[in-house]
PDB file of C-alpha atoms in Angstrom:
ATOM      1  CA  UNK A   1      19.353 -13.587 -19.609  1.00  0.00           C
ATOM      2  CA  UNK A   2      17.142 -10.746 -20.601  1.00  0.00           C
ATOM      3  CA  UNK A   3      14.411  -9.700 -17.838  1.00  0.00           C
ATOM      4  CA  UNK A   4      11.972  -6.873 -17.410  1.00  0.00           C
ATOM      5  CA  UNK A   5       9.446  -5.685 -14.743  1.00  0.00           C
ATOM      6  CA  UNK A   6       6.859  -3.504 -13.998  1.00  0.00           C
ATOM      7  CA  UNK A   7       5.841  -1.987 -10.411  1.00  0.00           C
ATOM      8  CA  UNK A   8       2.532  -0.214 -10.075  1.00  0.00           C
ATOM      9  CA  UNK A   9      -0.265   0.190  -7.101  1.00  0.00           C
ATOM     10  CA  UNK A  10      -1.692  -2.525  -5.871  1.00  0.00           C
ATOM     11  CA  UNK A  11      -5.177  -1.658  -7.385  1.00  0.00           C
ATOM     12  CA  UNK A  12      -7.892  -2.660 -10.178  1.00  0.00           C
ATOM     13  CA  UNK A  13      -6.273   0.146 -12.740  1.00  0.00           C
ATOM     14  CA  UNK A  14      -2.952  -1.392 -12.445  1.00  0.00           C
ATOM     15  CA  UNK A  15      -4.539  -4.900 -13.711  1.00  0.00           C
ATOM     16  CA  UNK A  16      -5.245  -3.672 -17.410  1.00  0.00           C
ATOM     17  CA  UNK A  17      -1.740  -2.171 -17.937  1.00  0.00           C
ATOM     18  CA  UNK A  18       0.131  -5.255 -16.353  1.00  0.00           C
ATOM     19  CA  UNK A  19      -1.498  -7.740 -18.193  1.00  0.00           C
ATOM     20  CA  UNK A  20      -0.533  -5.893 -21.332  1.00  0.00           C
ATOM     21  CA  UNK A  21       3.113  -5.477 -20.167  1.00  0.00           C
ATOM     22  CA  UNK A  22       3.293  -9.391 -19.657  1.00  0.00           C
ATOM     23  CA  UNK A  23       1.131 -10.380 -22.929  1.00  0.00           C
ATOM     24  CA  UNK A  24       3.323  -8.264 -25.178  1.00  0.00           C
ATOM     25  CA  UNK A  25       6.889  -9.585 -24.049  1.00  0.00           C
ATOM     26  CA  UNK A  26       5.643 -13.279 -23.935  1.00  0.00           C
ATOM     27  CA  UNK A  27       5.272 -15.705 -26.982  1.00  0.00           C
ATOM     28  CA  UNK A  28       1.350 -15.635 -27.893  1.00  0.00           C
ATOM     29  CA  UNK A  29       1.186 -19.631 -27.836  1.00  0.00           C
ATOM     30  CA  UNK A  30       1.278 -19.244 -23.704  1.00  0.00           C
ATOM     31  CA  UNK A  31      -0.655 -16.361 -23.685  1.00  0.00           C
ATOM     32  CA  UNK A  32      -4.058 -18.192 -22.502  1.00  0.00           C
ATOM     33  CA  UNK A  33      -1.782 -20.140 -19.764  1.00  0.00           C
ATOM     34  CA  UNK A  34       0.280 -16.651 -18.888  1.00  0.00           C
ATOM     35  CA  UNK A  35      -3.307 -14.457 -19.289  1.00  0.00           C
ATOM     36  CA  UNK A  36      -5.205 -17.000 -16.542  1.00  0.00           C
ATOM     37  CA  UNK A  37      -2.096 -17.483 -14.193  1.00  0.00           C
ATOM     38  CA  UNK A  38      -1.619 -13.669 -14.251  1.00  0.00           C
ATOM     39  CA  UNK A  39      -5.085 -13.284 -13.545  1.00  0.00           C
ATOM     40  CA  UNK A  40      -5.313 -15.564 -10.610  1.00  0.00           C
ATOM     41  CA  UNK A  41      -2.076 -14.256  -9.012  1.00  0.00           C
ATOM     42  CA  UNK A  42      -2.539 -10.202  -9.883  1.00  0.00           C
ATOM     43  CA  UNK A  43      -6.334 -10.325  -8.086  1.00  0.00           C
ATOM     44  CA  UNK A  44      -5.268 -12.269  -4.733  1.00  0.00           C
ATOM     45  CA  UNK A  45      -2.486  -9.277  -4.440  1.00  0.00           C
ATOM     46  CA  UNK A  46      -4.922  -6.788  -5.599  1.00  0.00           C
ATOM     47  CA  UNK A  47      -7.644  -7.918  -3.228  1.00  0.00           C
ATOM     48  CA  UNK A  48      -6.036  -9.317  -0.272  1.00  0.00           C
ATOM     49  CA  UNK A  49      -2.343  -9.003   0.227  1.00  0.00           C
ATOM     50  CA  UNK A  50      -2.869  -5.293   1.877  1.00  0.00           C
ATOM     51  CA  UNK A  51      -5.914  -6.097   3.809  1.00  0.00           C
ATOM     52  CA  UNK A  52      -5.783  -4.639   7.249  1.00  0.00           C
ATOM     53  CA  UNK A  53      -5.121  -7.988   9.590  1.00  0.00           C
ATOM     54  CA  UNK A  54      -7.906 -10.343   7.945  1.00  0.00           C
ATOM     55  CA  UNK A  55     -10.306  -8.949   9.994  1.00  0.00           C
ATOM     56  CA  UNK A  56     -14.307  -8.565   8.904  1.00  0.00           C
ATOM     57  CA  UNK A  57     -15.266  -4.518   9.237  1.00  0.00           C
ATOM     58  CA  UNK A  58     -18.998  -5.291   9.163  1.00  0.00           C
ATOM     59  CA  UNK A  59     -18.526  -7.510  12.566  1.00  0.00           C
ATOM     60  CA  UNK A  60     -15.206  -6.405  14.054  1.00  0.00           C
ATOM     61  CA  UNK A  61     -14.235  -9.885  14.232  1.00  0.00           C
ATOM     62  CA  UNK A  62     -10.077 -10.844  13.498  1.00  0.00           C
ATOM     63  CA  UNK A  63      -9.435 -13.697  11.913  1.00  0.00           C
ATOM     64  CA  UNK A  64     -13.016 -13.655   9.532  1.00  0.00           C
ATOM     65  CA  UNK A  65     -11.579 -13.663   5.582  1.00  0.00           C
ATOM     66  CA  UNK A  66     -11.619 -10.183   4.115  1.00  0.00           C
ATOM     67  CA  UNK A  67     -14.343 -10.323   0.731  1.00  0.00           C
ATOM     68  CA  UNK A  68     -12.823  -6.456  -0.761  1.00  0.00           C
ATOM     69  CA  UNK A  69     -15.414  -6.852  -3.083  1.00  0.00           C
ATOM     70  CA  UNK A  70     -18.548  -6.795  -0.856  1.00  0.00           C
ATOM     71  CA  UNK A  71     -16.628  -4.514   1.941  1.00  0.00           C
ATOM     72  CA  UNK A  72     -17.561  -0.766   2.452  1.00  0.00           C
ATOM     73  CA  UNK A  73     -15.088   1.108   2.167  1.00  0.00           C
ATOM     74  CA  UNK A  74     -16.777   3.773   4.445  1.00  0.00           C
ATOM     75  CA  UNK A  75     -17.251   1.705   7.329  1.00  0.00           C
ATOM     76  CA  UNK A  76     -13.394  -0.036   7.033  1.00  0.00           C
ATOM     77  CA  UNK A  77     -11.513   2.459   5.673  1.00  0.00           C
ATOM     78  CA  UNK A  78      -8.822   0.957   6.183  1.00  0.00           C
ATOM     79  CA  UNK A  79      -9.205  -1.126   2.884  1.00  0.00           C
ATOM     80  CA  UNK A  80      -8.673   1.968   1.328  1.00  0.00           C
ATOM     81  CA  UNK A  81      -5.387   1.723  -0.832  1.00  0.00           C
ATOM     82  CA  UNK A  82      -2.387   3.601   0.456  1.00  0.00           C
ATOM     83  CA  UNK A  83       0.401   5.254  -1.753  1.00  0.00           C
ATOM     84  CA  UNK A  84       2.782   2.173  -0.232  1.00  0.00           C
ATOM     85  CA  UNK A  85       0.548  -0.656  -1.577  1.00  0.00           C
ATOM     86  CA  UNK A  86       2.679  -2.349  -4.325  1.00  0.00           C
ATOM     87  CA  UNK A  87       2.517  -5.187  -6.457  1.00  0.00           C
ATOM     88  CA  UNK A  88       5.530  -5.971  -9.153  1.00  0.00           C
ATOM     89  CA  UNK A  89       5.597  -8.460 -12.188  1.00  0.00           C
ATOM     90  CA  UNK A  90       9.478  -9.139 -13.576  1.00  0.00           C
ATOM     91  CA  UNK A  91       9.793 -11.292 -16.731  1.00  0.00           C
ATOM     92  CA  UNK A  92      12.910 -13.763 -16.926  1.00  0.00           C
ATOM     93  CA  UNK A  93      13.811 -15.545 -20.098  1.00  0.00           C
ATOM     94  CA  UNK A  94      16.316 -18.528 -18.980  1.00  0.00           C
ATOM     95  CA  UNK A  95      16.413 -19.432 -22.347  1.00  0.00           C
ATOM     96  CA  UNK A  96      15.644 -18.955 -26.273  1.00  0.00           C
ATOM     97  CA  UNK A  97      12.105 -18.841 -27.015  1.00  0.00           C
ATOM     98  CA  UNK A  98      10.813 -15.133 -25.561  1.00  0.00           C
ATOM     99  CA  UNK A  99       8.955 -12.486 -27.681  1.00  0.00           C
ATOM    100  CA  UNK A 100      11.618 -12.238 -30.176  1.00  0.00           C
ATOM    101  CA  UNK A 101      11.749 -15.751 -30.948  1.00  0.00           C
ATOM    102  CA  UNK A 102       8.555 -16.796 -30.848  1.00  0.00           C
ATOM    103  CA  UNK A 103       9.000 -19.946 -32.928  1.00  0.00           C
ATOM    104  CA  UNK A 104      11.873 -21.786 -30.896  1.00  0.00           C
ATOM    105  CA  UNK A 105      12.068 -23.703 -27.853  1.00  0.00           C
ATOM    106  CA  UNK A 106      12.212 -21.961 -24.376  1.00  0.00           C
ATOM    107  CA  UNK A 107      11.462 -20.985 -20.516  1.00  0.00           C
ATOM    108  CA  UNK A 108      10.385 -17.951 -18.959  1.00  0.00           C
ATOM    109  CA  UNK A 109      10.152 -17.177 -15.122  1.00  0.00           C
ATOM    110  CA  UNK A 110       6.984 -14.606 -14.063  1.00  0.00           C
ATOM    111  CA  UNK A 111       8.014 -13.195 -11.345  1.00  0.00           C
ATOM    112  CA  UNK A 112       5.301 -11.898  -9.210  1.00  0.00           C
ATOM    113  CA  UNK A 113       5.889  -9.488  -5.719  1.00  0.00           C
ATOM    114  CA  UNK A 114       4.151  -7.496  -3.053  1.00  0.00           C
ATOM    115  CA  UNK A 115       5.212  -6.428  -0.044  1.00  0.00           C
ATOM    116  CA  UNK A 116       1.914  -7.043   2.051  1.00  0.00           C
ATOM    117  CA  UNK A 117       0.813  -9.327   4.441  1.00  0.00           C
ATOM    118  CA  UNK A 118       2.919 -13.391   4.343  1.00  0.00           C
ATOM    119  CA  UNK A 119       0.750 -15.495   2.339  1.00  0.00           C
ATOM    120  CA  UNK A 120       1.991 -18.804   0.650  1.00  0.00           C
ATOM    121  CA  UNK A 121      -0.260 -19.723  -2.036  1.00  0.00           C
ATOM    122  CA  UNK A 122       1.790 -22.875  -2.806  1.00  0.00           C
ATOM    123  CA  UNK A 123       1.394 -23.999   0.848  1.00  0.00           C
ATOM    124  CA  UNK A 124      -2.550 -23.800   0.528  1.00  0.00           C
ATOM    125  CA  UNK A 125      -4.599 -27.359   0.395  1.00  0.00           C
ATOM    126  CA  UNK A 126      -5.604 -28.629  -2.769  1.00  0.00           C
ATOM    127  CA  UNK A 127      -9.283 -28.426  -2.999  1.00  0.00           C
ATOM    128  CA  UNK A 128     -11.086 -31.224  -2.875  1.00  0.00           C
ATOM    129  CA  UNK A 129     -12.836 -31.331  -6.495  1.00  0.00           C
ATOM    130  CA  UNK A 130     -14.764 -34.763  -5.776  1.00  0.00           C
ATOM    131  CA  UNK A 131     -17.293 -33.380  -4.191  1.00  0.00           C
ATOM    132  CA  UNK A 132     -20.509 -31.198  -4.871  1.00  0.00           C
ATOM    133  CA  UNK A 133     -19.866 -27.616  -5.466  1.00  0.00           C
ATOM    134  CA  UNK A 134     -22.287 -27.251  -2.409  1.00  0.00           C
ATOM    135  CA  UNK A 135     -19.845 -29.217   0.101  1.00  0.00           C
ATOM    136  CA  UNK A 136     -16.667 -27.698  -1.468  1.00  0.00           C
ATOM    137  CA  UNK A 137     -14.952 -25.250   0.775  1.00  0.00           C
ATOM    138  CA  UNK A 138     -14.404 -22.052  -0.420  1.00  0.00           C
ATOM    139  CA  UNK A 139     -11.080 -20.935  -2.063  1.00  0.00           C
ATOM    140  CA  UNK A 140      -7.957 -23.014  -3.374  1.00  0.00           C
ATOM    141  CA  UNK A 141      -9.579 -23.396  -7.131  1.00  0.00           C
ATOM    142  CA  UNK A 142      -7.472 -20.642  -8.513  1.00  0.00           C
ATOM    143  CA  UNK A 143      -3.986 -21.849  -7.209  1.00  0.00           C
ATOM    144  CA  UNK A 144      -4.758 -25.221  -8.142  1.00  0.00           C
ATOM    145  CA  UNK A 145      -5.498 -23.559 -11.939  1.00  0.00           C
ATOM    146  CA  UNK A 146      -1.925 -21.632 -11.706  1.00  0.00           C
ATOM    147  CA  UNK A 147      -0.175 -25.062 -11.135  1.00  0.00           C
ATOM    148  CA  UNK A 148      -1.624 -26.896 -13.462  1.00  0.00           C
ATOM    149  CA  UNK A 149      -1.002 -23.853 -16.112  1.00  0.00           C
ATOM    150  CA  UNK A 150       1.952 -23.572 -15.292  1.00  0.00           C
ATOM    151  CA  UNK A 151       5.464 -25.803 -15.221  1.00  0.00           C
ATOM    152  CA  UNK A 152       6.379 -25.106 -11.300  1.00  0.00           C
ATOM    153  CA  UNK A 153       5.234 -22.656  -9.095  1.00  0.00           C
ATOM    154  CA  UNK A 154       7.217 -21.372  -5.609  1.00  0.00           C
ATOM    155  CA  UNK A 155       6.881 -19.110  -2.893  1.00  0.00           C
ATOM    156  CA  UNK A 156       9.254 -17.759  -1.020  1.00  0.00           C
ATOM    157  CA  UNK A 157       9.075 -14.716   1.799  1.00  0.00           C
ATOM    158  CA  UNK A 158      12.082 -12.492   1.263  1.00  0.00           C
ATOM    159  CA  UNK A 159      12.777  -9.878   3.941  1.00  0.00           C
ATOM    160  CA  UNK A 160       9.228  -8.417   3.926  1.00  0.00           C
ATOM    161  CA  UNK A 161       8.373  -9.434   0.479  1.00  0.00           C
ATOM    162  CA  UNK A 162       5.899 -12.098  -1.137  1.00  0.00           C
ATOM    163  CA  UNK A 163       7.774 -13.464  -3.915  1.00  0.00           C
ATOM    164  CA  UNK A 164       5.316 -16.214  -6.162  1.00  0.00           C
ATOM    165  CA  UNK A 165       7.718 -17.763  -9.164  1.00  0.00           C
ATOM    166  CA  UNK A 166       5.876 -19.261 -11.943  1.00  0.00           C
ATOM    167  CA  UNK A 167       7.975 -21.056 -14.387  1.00  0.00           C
ATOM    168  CA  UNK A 168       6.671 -21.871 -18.350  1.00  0.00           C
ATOM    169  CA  UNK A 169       8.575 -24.138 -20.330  1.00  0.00           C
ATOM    170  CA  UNK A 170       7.617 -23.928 -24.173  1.00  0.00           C
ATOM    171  CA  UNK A 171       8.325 -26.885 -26.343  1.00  0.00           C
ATOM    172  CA  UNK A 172       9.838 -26.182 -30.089  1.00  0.00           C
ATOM    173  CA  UNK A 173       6.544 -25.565 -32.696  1.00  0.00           C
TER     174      UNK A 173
END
């Protein structure tokens, strides 16, 4: 079956152009699922999976959850991305039903890779959305949105690769 794929740096510019790689080879009645999965999965590579150990540059402390948005890159610079900091998106049709035929019945894998630190997104606990936004714990929301987007979604650590497979089953229209 047909399949494509893009590799650029792991980095905000590289969001933009992915996005449109995906959106124009997929049929446009996913595209809000395949736009918010994407999304999801494309910023937790961009943002975390080449963070330097998980540990907090303000405090020095290992283990403390990196936030690349608030960090300084002047006083961590190793957040700074390298030339080796990759992310890749493949697109599998496993059957009728990809851009070319938008109108008929069909699956699609979305392949998503990076080679940074292990992280199993599937393996993460479900949120507990009962309670008060105050009491929630942070994190977990946007995994939980990628499964229920999406048809299945695995992990798998290959060699020294994350490897996040999100399958999309389209009924006929």
């Amino acid at each position: 079956m047909p399949h494509e794929r893009i590799r650029m740096p792991a980095t905000m510019e590289s969001f933009d152009p992915v996005r449109r790689f995906v959106l124009e080879r997929t049929p446009t009645r996913v595209h809000k699922k395949v736009d918010l999965v994407l999304e999801e999965l494309l910023l937790n590579v961009i943002h975390y999976a080449y963070a330097p150990s998980r540990t907090d540059c303000r405090s020095g402390r290992r283990g403390a959850w990196l936030d690349s948005a608030r960090m300084d890159a002047a006083k961590c610079p190793d957040l700074q991305k390298r030339d080796d900091q990759w992310l890749e998106v493949e697109l599998e049709f496993l059957a009728s039903g990809g851009a070319g035929n938008p109108g008929t019945a069909g699956e699609f894998l979305l392949r998503i890779r990076d080679w940074g630190q292990p992280f199993d997104p599937v393996q993460r606990v479900r949120p507990d959305t009962s309670c008060s936004l105050e009491k929630r714990t942070l994190g977990g929301l946007g995994i939980l949105l990628v499964r229920k987007m999406a048809d299945s979604v695995n992990y798998r650590r290959d060699e020294d690769q994350n490897v996040v497979d999100v399958r999309f089953i389209m009924g006929s229209d």
